[in-house]
Amino acid sequence: MMHLQITGTSPQVQTFLCDLEHRKQVEVVEKSCPSFIDDKHRLVRIDCHIKHLPARRQTNITLRTTDGKSIHFPLLDVIQVEISPGVKLLTGRVTDVFS
């Protein structure tokens, strides 16, 4: 487990944490409540305990076509966000060792 200390404006910190929590290879185990460290510059600090799970770096994606066939491909560093109920956005990287 690792300790991560994040400092920035509240929107910066929240955006970063949201991005971090959507990554499958990182599990946020615990996070503290934001504490103001610089009222003049509106800086907050959050302490987190995270687990890095490199085995989760690759995700196998399966798409089903309208005629029932399946397309399988691996994605690295997947970020999955549910846009609305039942609608998900997946982003990631594909590498081709032969190109």
PDB file of N, CA and C in Angstrom:
ATOM      1  N   MET A   1       0.848  -1.175   0.000  1.00  0.00           N
ATOM      2  CA  MET A   1       0.000   0.000   0.000  1.00  0.00           C
ATOM      3  C   MET A   1       0.893   1.238   0.000  1.00  0.00           C
ATOM      4  N   MET A   2       0.430   2.280  -0.695  1.00  0.00           N
ATOM      5  CA  MET A   2       1.190   3.520  -0.790  1.00  0.00           C
ATOM      6  C   MET A   2       0.394   4.668  -0.187  1.00  0.00           C
ATOM      7  N   HIS A   3       1.114   5.687   0.270  1.00  0.00           N
ATOM      8  CA  HIS A   3       0.505   6.900   0.801  1.00  0.00           C
ATOM      9  C   HIS A   3       0.680   7.995  -0.235  1.00  0.00           C
ATOM     10  N   LEU A   4      -0.408   8.661  -0.578  1.00  0.00           N
ATOM     11  CA  LEU A   4      -0.382   9.712  -1.585  1.00  0.00           C
ATOM     12  C   LEU A   4      -0.967  10.974  -0.969  1.00  0.00           C
ATOM     13  N   GLN A   5      -0.235  12.072  -1.062  1.00  0.00           N
ATOM     14  CA  GLN A   5      -0.706  13.355  -0.544  1.00  0.00           C
ATOM     15  C   GLN A   5      -0.948  14.274  -1.739  1.00  0.00           C
ATOM     16  N   ILE A   6      -2.169  14.775  -1.861  1.00  0.00           N
ATOM     17  CA  ILE A   6      -2.556  15.605  -3.001  1.00  0.00           C
ATOM     18  C   ILE A   6      -2.851  17.005  -2.499  1.00  0.00           C
ATOM     19  N   THR A   7      -2.218  18.006  -3.118  1.00  0.00           N
ATOM     20  CA  THR A   7      -2.417  19.403  -2.744  1.00  0.00           C
ATOM     21  C   THR A   7      -2.760  20.197  -3.994  1.00  0.00           C
ATOM     22  N   GLY A   8      -3.757  21.058  -3.884  1.00  0.00           N
ATOM     23  CA  GLY A   8      -4.165  21.918  -4.994  1.00  0.00           C
ATOM     24  C   GLY A   8      -5.457  22.612  -4.642  1.00  0.00           C
ATOM     25  N   THR A   9      -6.038  23.292  -5.615  1.00  0.00           N
ATOM     26  CA  THR A   9      -7.348  23.892  -5.364  1.00  0.00           C
ATOM     27  C   THR A   9      -8.366  22.757  -5.271  1.00  0.00           C
ATOM     28  N   SER A  10      -9.486  23.032  -4.638  1.00  0.00           N
ATOM     29  CA  SER A  10     -10.492  21.994  -4.448  1.00  0.00           C
ATOM     30  C   SER A  10     -10.939  21.355  -5.765  1.00  0.00           C
ATOM     31  N   PRO A  11     -11.236  22.143  -6.813  1.00  0.00           N
ATOM     32  CA  PRO A  11     -11.623  21.501  -8.080  1.00  0.00           C
ATOM     33  C   PRO A  11     -10.507  20.639  -8.686  1.00  0.00           C
ATOM     34  N   GLN A  12      -9.261  21.088  -8.575  1.00  0.00           N
ATOM     35  CA  GLN A  12      -8.139  20.301  -9.100  1.00  0.00           C
ATOM     36  C   GLN A  12      -8.022  18.967  -8.373  1.00  0.00           C
ATOM     37  N   VAL A  13      -8.123  19.014  -7.051  1.00  0.00           N
ATOM     38  CA  VAL A  13      -7.982  17.804  -6.243  1.00  0.00           C
ATOM     39  C   VAL A  13      -9.128  16.841  -6.528  1.00  0.00           C
ATOM     40  N   GLN A  14     -10.363  17.348  -6.594  1.00  0.00           N
ATOM     41  CA  GLN A  14     -11.515  16.484  -6.844  1.00  0.00           C
ATOM     42  C   GLN A  14     -11.446  15.844  -8.232  1.00  0.00           C
ATOM     43  N   THR A  15     -11.030  16.615  -9.237  1.00  0.00           N
ATOM     44  CA  THR A  15     -10.903  16.072 -10.592  1.00  0.00           C
ATOM     45  C   THR A  15      -9.849  14.975 -10.641  1.00  0.00           C
ATOM     46  N   PHE A  16      -8.717  15.208  -9.980  1.00  0.00           N
ATOM     47  CA  PHE A  16      -7.650  14.212  -9.959  1.00  0.00           C
ATOM     48  C   PHE A  16      -8.111  12.937  -9.258  1.00  0.00           C
ATOM     49  N   LEU A  17      -8.776  13.079  -8.104  1.00  0.00           N
ATOM     50  CA  LEU A  17      -9.253  11.906  -7.370  1.00  0.00           C
ATOM     51  C   LEU A  17     -10.281  11.123  -8.177  1.00  0.00           C
ATOM     52  N   CYS A  18     -11.163  11.825  -8.853  1.00  0.00           N
ATOM     53  CA  CYS A  18     -12.170  11.160  -9.687  1.00  0.00           C
ATOM     54  C   CYS A  18     -11.487  10.346 -10.782  1.00  0.00           C
ATOM     55  N   ASP A  19     -10.490  10.930 -11.429  1.00  0.00           N
ATOM     56  CA  ASP A  19      -9.746  10.223 -12.467  1.00  0.00           C
ATOM     57  C   ASP A  19      -9.018   9.012 -11.884  1.00  0.00           C
ATOM     58  N   LEU A  20      -8.425   9.181 -10.727  1.00  0.00           N
ATOM     59  CA  LEU A  20      -7.694   8.097 -10.075  1.00  0.00           C
ATOM     60  C   LEU A  20      -8.623   6.936  -9.724  1.00  0.00           C
ATOM     61  N   GLU A  21      -9.815   7.253  -9.223  1.00  0.00           N
ATOM     62  CA  GLU A  21     -10.758   6.210  -8.805  1.00  0.00           C
ATOM     63  C   GLU A  21     -11.352   5.444  -9.987  1.00  0.00           C
ATOM     64  N   HIS A  22     -11.290   5.988 -11.194  1.00  0.00           N
ATOM     65  CA  HIS A  22     -11.816   5.293 -12.366  1.00  0.00           C
ATOM     66  C   HIS A  22     -10.792   4.374 -13.025  1.00  0.00           C
ATOM     67  N   ARG A  23      -9.595   4.353 -12.521  1.00  0.00           N
ATOM     68  CA  ARG A  23      -8.549   3.497 -13.090  1.00  0.00           C
ATOM     69  C   ARG A  23      -8.554   2.145 -12.383  1.00  0.00           C
ATOM     70  N   LYS A  24      -8.656   1.085 -13.165  1.00  0.00           N
ATOM     71  CA  LYS A  24      -8.743  -0.253 -12.581  1.00  0.00           C
ATOM     72  C   LYS A  24      -7.460  -0.688 -11.889  1.00  0.00           C
ATOM     73  N   GLN A  25      -6.317  -0.141 -12.317  1.00  0.00           N
ATOM     74  CA  GLN A  25      -5.052  -0.581 -11.737  1.00  0.00           C
ATOM     75  C   GLN A  25      -4.728   0.120 -10.420  1.00  0.00           C
ATOM     76  N   VAL A  26      -5.602   1.041  -9.976  1.00  0.00           N
ATOM     77  CA  VAL A  26      -5.408   1.738  -8.702  1.00  0.00           C
ATOM     78  C   VAL A  26      -6.670   1.574  -7.867  1.00  0.00           C
ATOM     79  N   GLU A  27      -6.499   1.137  -6.627  1.00  0.00           N
ATOM     80  CA  GLU A  27      -7.624   1.042  -5.697  1.00  0.00           C
ATOM     81  C   GLU A  27      -7.388   2.044  -4.572  1.00  0.00           C
ATOM     82  N   VAL A  28      -8.303   3.001  -4.428  1.00  0.00           N
ATOM     83  CA  VAL A  28      -8.219   3.972  -3.339  1.00  0.00           C
ATOM     84  C   VAL A  28      -8.825   3.300  -2.112  1.00  0.00           C
ATOM     85  N   VAL A  29      -7.974   2.979  -1.138  1.00  0.00           N
ATOM     86  CA  VAL A  29      -8.404   2.254   0.050  1.00  0.00           C
ATOM     87  C   VAL A  29      -9.024   3.204   1.065  1.00  0.00           C
ATOM     88  N   GLU A  30      -8.390   4.352   1.238  1.00  0.00           N
ATOM     89  CA  GLU A  30      -8.853   5.308   2.256  1.00  0.00           C
ATOM     90  C   GLU A  30      -8.436   6.705   1.833  1.00  0.00           C
ATOM     91  N   LYS A  31      -9.300   7.684   2.096  1.00  0.00           N
ATOM     92  CA  LYS A  31      -8.914   9.076   1.847  1.00  0.00           C
ATOM     93  C   LYS A  31      -9.450   9.941   2.972  1.00  0.00           C
ATOM     94  N   SER A  32      -8.667  10.950   3.319  1.00  0.00           N
ATOM     95  CA  SER A  32      -9.046  11.846   4.407  1.00  0.00           C
ATOM     96  C   SER A  32      -9.984  12.926   3.885  1.00  0.00           C
ATOM     97  N   CYS A  33     -10.595  13.636   4.812  1.00  0.00           N
ATOM     98  CA  CYS A  33     -11.402  14.801   4.445  1.00  0.00           C
ATOM     99  C   CYS A  33     -10.454  15.921   4.019  1.00  0.00           C
ATOM    100  N   PRO A  34     -10.865  16.735   3.050  1.00  0.00           N
ATOM    101  CA  PRO A  34      -9.993  17.838   2.628  1.00  0.00           C
ATOM    102  C   PRO A  34      -9.733  18.804   3.778  1.00  0.00           C
ATOM    103  N   SER A  35      -8.499  19.262   3.900  1.00  0.00           N
ATOM    104  CA  SER A  35      -8.166  20.264   4.910  1.00  0.00           C
ATOM    105  C   SER A  35      -7.530  21.459   4.210  1.00  0.00           C
ATOM    106  N   PHE A  36      -7.959  22.664   4.597  1.00  0.00           N
ATOM    107  CA  PHE A  36      -7.403  23.882   4.005  1.00  0.00           C
ATOM    108  C   PHE A  36      -6.002  24.106   4.560  1.00  0.00           C
ATOM    109  N   ILE A  37      -5.032  24.322   3.675  1.00  0.00           N
ATOM    110  CA  ILE A  37      -3.669  24.577   4.126  1.00  0.00           C
ATOM    111  C   ILE A  37      -3.211  25.986   3.774  1.00  0.00           C
ATOM    112  N   ASP A  38      -3.933  26.639   2.869  1.00  0.00           N
ATOM    113  CA  ASP A  38      -3.574  28.002   2.474  1.00  0.00           C
ATOM    114  C   ASP A  38      -4.849  28.719   2.050  1.00  0.00           C
ATOM    115  N   ASP A  39      -5.435  29.479   2.990  1.00  0.00           N
ATOM    116  CA  ASP A  39      -6.691  30.167   2.690  1.00  0.00           C
ATOM    117  C   ASP A  39      -6.528  31.218   1.601  1.00  0.00           C
ATOM    118  N   LYS A  40      -5.364  31.852   1.547  1.00  0.00           N
ATOM    119  CA  LYS A  40      -5.147  32.910   0.560  1.00  0.00           C
ATOM    120  C   LYS A  40      -5.236  32.367  -0.869  1.00  0.00           C
ATOM    121  N   HIS A  41      -4.620  31.218  -1.109  1.00  0.00           N
ATOM    122  CA  HIS A  41      -4.615  30.619  -2.447  1.00  0.00           C
ATOM    123  C   HIS A  41      -5.665  29.516  -2.598  1.00  0.00           C
ATOM    124  N   ARG A  42      -6.480  29.318  -1.566  1.00  0.00           N
ATOM    125  CA  ARG A  42      -7.553  28.308  -1.584  1.00  0.00           C
ATOM    126  C   ARG A  42      -7.029  26.892  -1.837  1.00  0.00           C
ATOM    127  N   LEU A  43      -5.900  26.560  -1.211  1.00  0.00           N
ATOM    128  CA  LEU A  43      -5.313  25.242  -1.393  1.00  0.00           C
ATOM    129  C   LEU A  43      -5.824  24.275  -0.334  1.00  0.00           C
ATOM    130  N   VAL A  44      -6.146  23.070  -0.778  1.00  0.00           N
ATOM    131  CA  VAL A  44      -6.569  22.004   0.126  1.00  0.00           C
ATOM    132  C   VAL A  44      -5.595  20.839  -0.009  1.00  0.00           C
ATOM    133  N   ARG A  45      -5.612  19.975   1.006  1.00  0.00           N
ATOM    134  CA  ARG A  45      -4.766  18.780   0.974  1.00  0.00           C
ATOM    135  C   ARG A  45      -5.615  17.579   1.360  1.00  0.00           C
ATOM    136  N   ILE A  46      -5.419  16.493   0.640  1.00  0.00           N
ATOM    137  CA  ILE A  46      -6.077  15.226   0.947  1.00  0.00           C
ATOM    138  C   ILE A  46      -4.995  14.153   0.996  1.00  0.00           C
ATOM    139  N   ASP A  47      -5.063  13.309   2.008  1.00  0.00           N
ATOM    140  CA  ASP A  47      -4.162  12.162   2.121  1.00  0.00           C
ATOM    141  C   ASP A  47      -4.932  10.912   1.718  1.00  0.00           C
ATOM    142  N   CYS A  48      -4.307  10.073   0.909  1.00  0.00           N
ATOM    143  CA  CYS A  48      -4.937   8.836   0.441  1.00  0.00           C
ATOM    144  C   CYS A  48      -4.012   7.655   0.681  1.00  0.00           C
ATOM    145  N   HIS A  49      -4.613   6.522   0.903  1.00  0.00           N
ATOM    146  CA  HIS A  49      -3.886   5.259   0.891  1.00  0.00           C
ATOM    147  C   HIS A  49      -4.400   4.504  -0.326  1.00  0.00           C
ATOM    148  N   ILE A  50      -3.474   4.106  -1.190  1.00  0.00           N
ATOM    149  CA  ILE A  50      -3.869   3.433  -2.420  1.00  0.00           C
ATOM    150  C   ILE A  50      -3.104   2.128  -2.582  1.00  0.00           C
ATOM    151  N   LYS A  51      -3.715   1.217  -3.331  1.00  0.00           N
ATOM    152  CA  LYS A  51      -3.049  -0.024  -3.725  1.00  0.00           C
ATOM    153  C   LYS A  51      -2.853   0.039  -5.232  1.00  0.00           C
ATOM    154  N   HIS A  52      -1.634  -0.230  -5.661  1.00  0.00           N
ATOM    155  CA  HIS A  52      -1.360  -0.310  -7.093  1.00  0.00           C
ATOM    156  C   HIS A  52      -1.511  -1.764  -7.507  1.00  0.00           C
ATOM    157  N   LEU A  53      -2.393  -2.016  -8.451  1.00  0.00           N
ATOM    158  CA  LEU A  53      -2.686  -3.372  -8.896  1.00  0.00           C
ATOM    159  C   LEU A  53      -2.307  -3.519 -10.370  1.00  0.00           C
ATOM    160  N   PRO A  54      -1.015  -3.702 -10.658  1.00  0.00           N
ATOM    161  CA  PRO A  54      -0.578  -3.744 -12.056  1.00  0.00           C
ATOM    162  C   PRO A  54      -1.183  -4.892 -12.854  1.00  0.00           C
ATOM    163  N   ALA A  55      -1.620  -5.955 -12.185  1.00  0.00           N
ATOM    164  CA  ALA A  55      -2.235  -7.074 -12.903  1.00  0.00           C
ATOM    165  C   ALA A  55      -3.541  -6.649 -13.564  1.00  0.00           C
ATOM    166  N   ARG A  56      -4.147  -5.587 -13.067  1.00  0.00           N
ATOM    167  CA  ARG A  56      -5.397  -5.094 -13.642  1.00  0.00           C
ATOM    168  C   ARG A  56      -5.161  -4.107 -14.787  1.00  0.00           C
ATOM    169  N   ARG A  57      -3.935  -3.925 -15.179  1.00  0.00           N
ATOM    170  CA  ARG A  57      -3.624  -2.935 -16.215  1.00  0.00           C
ATOM    171  C   ARG A  57      -4.272  -3.301 -17.550  1.00  0.00           C
ATOM    172  N   GLN A  58      -4.339  -4.596 -17.854  1.00  0.00           N
ATOM    173  CA  GLN A  58      -4.955  -5.025 -19.109  1.00  0.00           C
ATOM    174  C   GLN A  58      -6.359  -5.536 -18.845  1.00  0.00           C
ATOM    175  N   THR A  59      -7.284  -5.112 -19.673  1.00  0.00           N
ATOM    176  CA  THR A  59      -8.665  -5.558 -19.593  1.00  0.00           C
ATOM    177  C   THR A  59      -9.058  -6.118 -20.952  1.00  0.00           C
ATOM    178  N   ASN A  60      -9.715  -7.256 -20.946  1.00  0.00           N
ATOM    179  CA  ASN A  60     -10.189  -7.845 -22.193  1.00  0.00           C
ATOM    180  C   ASN A  60     -11.612  -7.374 -22.450  1.00  0.00           C
ATOM    181  N   ILE A  61     -11.825  -6.770 -23.597  1.00  0.00           N
ATOM    182  CA  ILE A  61     -13.121  -6.208 -23.966  1.00  0.00           C
ATOM    183  C   ILE A  61     -13.777  -7.131 -24.987  1.00  0.00           C
ATOM    184  N   THR A  62     -15.074  -7.346 -24.833  1.00  0.00           N
ATOM    185  CA  THR A  62     -15.845  -8.131 -25.792  1.00  0.00           C
ATOM    186  C   THR A  62     -17.009  -7.291 -26.284  1.00  0.00           C
ATOM    187  N   LEU A  63     -17.089  -7.128 -27.595  1.00  0.00           N
ATOM    188  CA  LEU A  63     -18.216  -6.438 -28.224  1.00  0.00           C
ATOM    189  C   LEU A  63     -19.051  -7.474 -28.955  1.00  0.00           C
ATOM    190  N   ARG A  64     -20.368  -7.372 -28.844  1.00  0.00           N
ATOM    191  CA  ARG A  64     -21.253  -8.292 -29.548  1.00  0.00           C
ATOM    192  C   ARG A  64     -21.932  -7.548 -30.697  1.00  0.00           C
ATOM    193  N   THR A  65     -21.875  -8.156 -31.870  1.00  0.00           N
ATOM    194  CA  THR A  65     -22.490  -7.542 -33.044  1.00  0.00           C
ATOM    195  C   THR A  65     -23.975  -7.874 -33.083  1.00  0.00           C
ATOM    196  N   THR A  66     -24.703  -7.214 -33.970  1.00  0.00           N
ATOM    197  CA  THR A  66     -26.151  -7.447 -34.055  1.00  0.00           C
ATOM    198  C   THR A  66     -26.478  -8.858 -34.529  1.00  0.00           C
ATOM    199  N   ASP A  67     -25.551  -9.506 -35.240  1.00  0.00           N
ATOM    200  CA  ASP A  67     -25.807 -10.883 -35.683  1.00  0.00           C
ATOM    201  C   ASP A  67     -25.288 -11.926 -34.689  1.00  0.00           C
ATOM    202  N   GLY A  68     -24.902 -11.485 -33.479  1.00  0.00           N
ATOM    203  CA  GLY A  68     -24.532 -12.403 -32.406  1.00  0.00           C
ATOM    204  C   GLY A  68     -23.067 -12.796 -32.343  1.00  0.00           C
ATOM    205  N   LYS A  69     -22.250 -12.305 -33.241  1.00  0.00           N
ATOM    206  CA  LYS A  69     -20.821 -12.622 -33.201  1.00  0.00           C
ATOM    207  C   LYS A  69     -20.126 -11.753 -32.154  1.00  0.00           C
ATOM    208  N   SER A  70     -18.976 -12.230 -31.682  1.00  0.00           N
ATOM    209  CA  SER A  70     -18.218 -11.503 -30.663  1.00  0.00           C
ATOM    210  C   SER A  70     -16.881 -11.039 -31.219  1.00  0.00           C
ATOM    211  N   ILE A  71     -16.482  -9.855 -30.804  1.00  0.00           N
ATOM    212  CA  ILE A  71     -15.175  -9.309 -31.148  1.00  0.00           C
ATOM    213  C   ILE A  71     -14.434  -9.102 -29.834  1.00  0.00           C
ATOM    214  N   HIS A  72     -13.260  -9.727 -29.707  1.00  0.00           N
ATOM    215  CA  HIS A  72     -12.471  -9.648 -28.476  1.00  0.00           C
ATOM    216  C   HIS A  72     -11.188  -8.869 -28.745  1.00  0.00           C
ATOM    217  N   PHE A  73     -10.835  -7.976 -27.826  1.00  0.00           N
ATOM    218  CA  PHE A  73      -9.542  -7.293 -27.928  1.00  0.00           C
ATOM    219  C   PHE A  73      -9.116  -6.805 -26.547  1.00  0.00           C
ATOM    220  N   PRO A  74      -7.804  -6.802 -26.302  1.00  0.00           N
ATOM    221  CA  PRO A  74      -7.289  -6.318 -25.019  1.00  0.00           C
ATOM    222  C   PRO A  74      -7.055  -4.807 -25.065  1.00  0.00           C
ATOM    223  N   LEU A  75      -7.338  -4.146 -23.956  1.00  0.00           N
ATOM    224  CA  LEU A  75      -7.053  -2.715 -23.803  1.00  0.00           C
ATOM    225  C   LEU A  75      -6.170  -2.527 -22.580  1.00  0.00           C
ATOM    226  N   LEU A  76      -5.205  -1.634 -22.685  1.00  0.00           N
ATOM    227  CA  LEU A  76      -4.356  -1.280 -21.547  1.00  0.00           C
ATOM    228  C   LEU A  76      -4.845   0.019 -20.927  1.00  0.00           C
ATOM    229  N   ASP A  77      -4.637   0.154 -19.641  1.00  0.00           N
ATOM    230  CA  ASP A  77      -4.932   1.388 -18.902  1.00  0.00           C
ATOM    231  C   ASP A  77      -6.365   1.861 -19.129  1.00  0.00           C
ATOM    232  N   VAL A  78      -7.301   0.954 -18.939  1.00  0.00           N
ATOM    233  CA  VAL A  78      -8.712   1.248 -19.201  1.00  0.00           C
ATOM    234  C   VAL A  78      -9.283   2.190 -18.154  1.00  0.00           C
ATOM    235  N   ILE A  79     -10.044   3.146 -18.639  1.00  0.00           N
ATOM    236  CA  ILE A  79     -10.851   4.007 -17.777  1.00  0.00           C
ATOM    237  C   ILE A  79     -12.294   3.780 -18.198  1.00  0.00           C
ATOM    238  N   GLN A  80     -13.141   3.440 -17.237  1.00  0.00           N
ATOM    239  CA  GLN A  80     -14.540   3.154 -17.529  1.00  0.00           C
ATOM    240  C   GLN A  80     -15.409   4.115 -16.743  1.00  0.00           C
ATOM    241  N   VAL A  81     -16.298   4.801 -17.444  1.00  0.00           N
ATOM    242  CA  VAL A  81     -17.197   5.761 -16.808  1.00  0.00           C
ATOM    243  C   VAL A  81     -18.607   5.473 -17.284  1.00  0.00           C
ATOM    244  N   GLU A  82     -19.549   5.408 -16.352  1.00  0.00           N
ATOM    245  CA  GLU A  82     -20.951   5.225 -16.729  1.00  0.00           C
ATOM    246  C   GLU A  82     -21.552   6.605 -16.980  1.00  0.00           C
ATOM    247  N   ILE A  83     -21.905   6.873 -18.235  1.00  0.00           N
ATOM    248  CA  ILE A  83     -22.432   8.178 -18.625  1.00  0.00           C
ATOM    249  C   ILE A  83     -23.881   8.324 -18.177  1.00  0.00           C
ATOM    250  N   SER A  84     -24.655   7.288 -18.380  1.00  0.00           N
ATOM    251  CA  SER A  84     -26.043   7.227 -17.926  1.00  0.00           C
ATOM    252  C   SER A  84     -26.336   5.756 -17.659  1.00  0.00           C
ATOM    253  N   PRO A  85     -27.440   5.435 -17.014  1.00  0.00           N
ATOM    254  CA  PRO A  85     -27.714   4.030 -16.700  1.00  0.00           C
ATOM    255  C   PRO A  85     -27.649   3.142 -17.949  1.00  0.00           C
ATOM    256  N   GLY A  86     -26.763   2.170 -17.918  1.00  0.00           N
ATOM    257  CA  GLY A  86     -26.610   1.239 -19.027  1.00  0.00           C
ATOM    258  C   GLY A  86     -25.708   1.703 -20.152  1.00  0.00           C
ATOM    259  N   VAL A  87     -25.225   2.949 -20.093  1.00  0.00           N
ATOM    260  CA  VAL A  87     -24.348   3.481 -21.142  1.00  0.00           C
ATOM    261  C   VAL A  87     -22.983   3.759 -20.523  1.00  0.00           C
ATOM    262  N   LYS A  88     -21.963   3.046 -21.012  1.00  0.00           N
ATOM    263  CA  LYS A  88     -20.617   3.192 -20.464  1.00  0.00           C
ATOM    264  C   LYS A  88     -19.660   3.670 -21.539  1.00  0.00           C
ATOM    265  N   LEU A  89     -18.704   4.477 -21.127  1.00  0.00           N
ATOM    266  CA  LEU A  89     -17.634   4.944 -22.003  1.00  0.00           C
ATOM    267  C   LEU A  89     -16.348   4.267 -21.551  1.00  0.00           C
ATOM    268  N   LEU A  90     -15.681   3.587 -22.473  1.00  0.00           N
ATOM    269  CA  LEU A  90     -14.413   2.922 -22.183  1.00  0.00           C
ATOM    270  C   LEU A  90     -13.319   3.578 -23.006  1.00  0.00           C
ATOM    271  N   THR A  91     -12.222   3.914 -22.356  1.00  0.00           N
ATOM    272  CA  THR A  91     -11.059   4.419 -23.074  1.00  0.00           C
ATOM    273  C   THR A  91      -9.856   3.595 -22.649  1.00  0.00           C
ATOM    274  N   GLY A  92      -8.906   3.476 -23.527  1.00  0.00           N
ATOM    275  CA  GLY A  92      -7.711   2.717 -23.219  1.00  0.00           C
ATOM    276  C   GLY A  92      -6.762   2.751 -24.401  1.00  0.00           C
ATOM    277  N   ARG A  93      -5.729   1.933 -24.307  1.00  0.00           N
ATOM    278  CA  ARG A  93      -4.717   1.896 -25.364  1.00  0.00           C
ATOM    279  C   ARG A  93      -4.593   0.480 -25.903  1.00  0.00           C
ATOM    280  N   VAL A  94      -4.332   0.402 -27.183  1.00  0.00           N
ATOM    281  CA  VAL A  94      -4.055  -0.875 -27.831  1.00  0.00           C
ATOM    282  C   VAL A  94      -2.652  -0.786 -28.414  1.00  0.00           C
ATOM    283  N   THR A  95      -1.848  -1.802 -28.181  1.00  0.00           N
ATOM    284  CA  THR A  95      -0.513  -1.820 -28.774  1.00  0.00           C
ATOM    285  C   THR A  95      -0.407  -3.008 -29.715  1.00  0.00           C
ATOM    286  N   ASP A  96       0.254  -2.797 -30.821  1.00  0.00           N
ATOM    287  CA  ASP A  96       0.469  -3.848 -31.804  1.00  0.00           C
ATOM    288  C   ASP A  96       1.975  -4.062 -31.919  1.00  0.00           C
ATOM    289  N   VAL A  97       2.456  -5.181 -31.408  1.00  0.00           N
ATOM    290  CA  VAL A  97       3.894  -5.440 -31.399  1.00  0.00           C
ATOM    291  C   VAL A  97       4.441  -5.710 -32.796  1.00  0.00           C
ATOM    292  N   PHE A  98       3.561  -5.956 -33.756  1.00  0.00           N
ATOM    293  CA  PHE A  98       4.006  -6.276 -35.112  1.00  0.00           C
ATOM    294  C   PHE A  98       4.008  -5.073 -36.044  1.00  0.00           C
ATOM    295  N   SER A  99       3.565  -3.916 -35.569  1.00  0.00           N
ATOM    296  CA  SER A  99       3.522  -2.749 -36.469  1.00  0.00           C
ATOM    297  C   SER A  99       4.800  -1.948 -36.412  1.00  0.00           C
TER     298      SER A  99
END
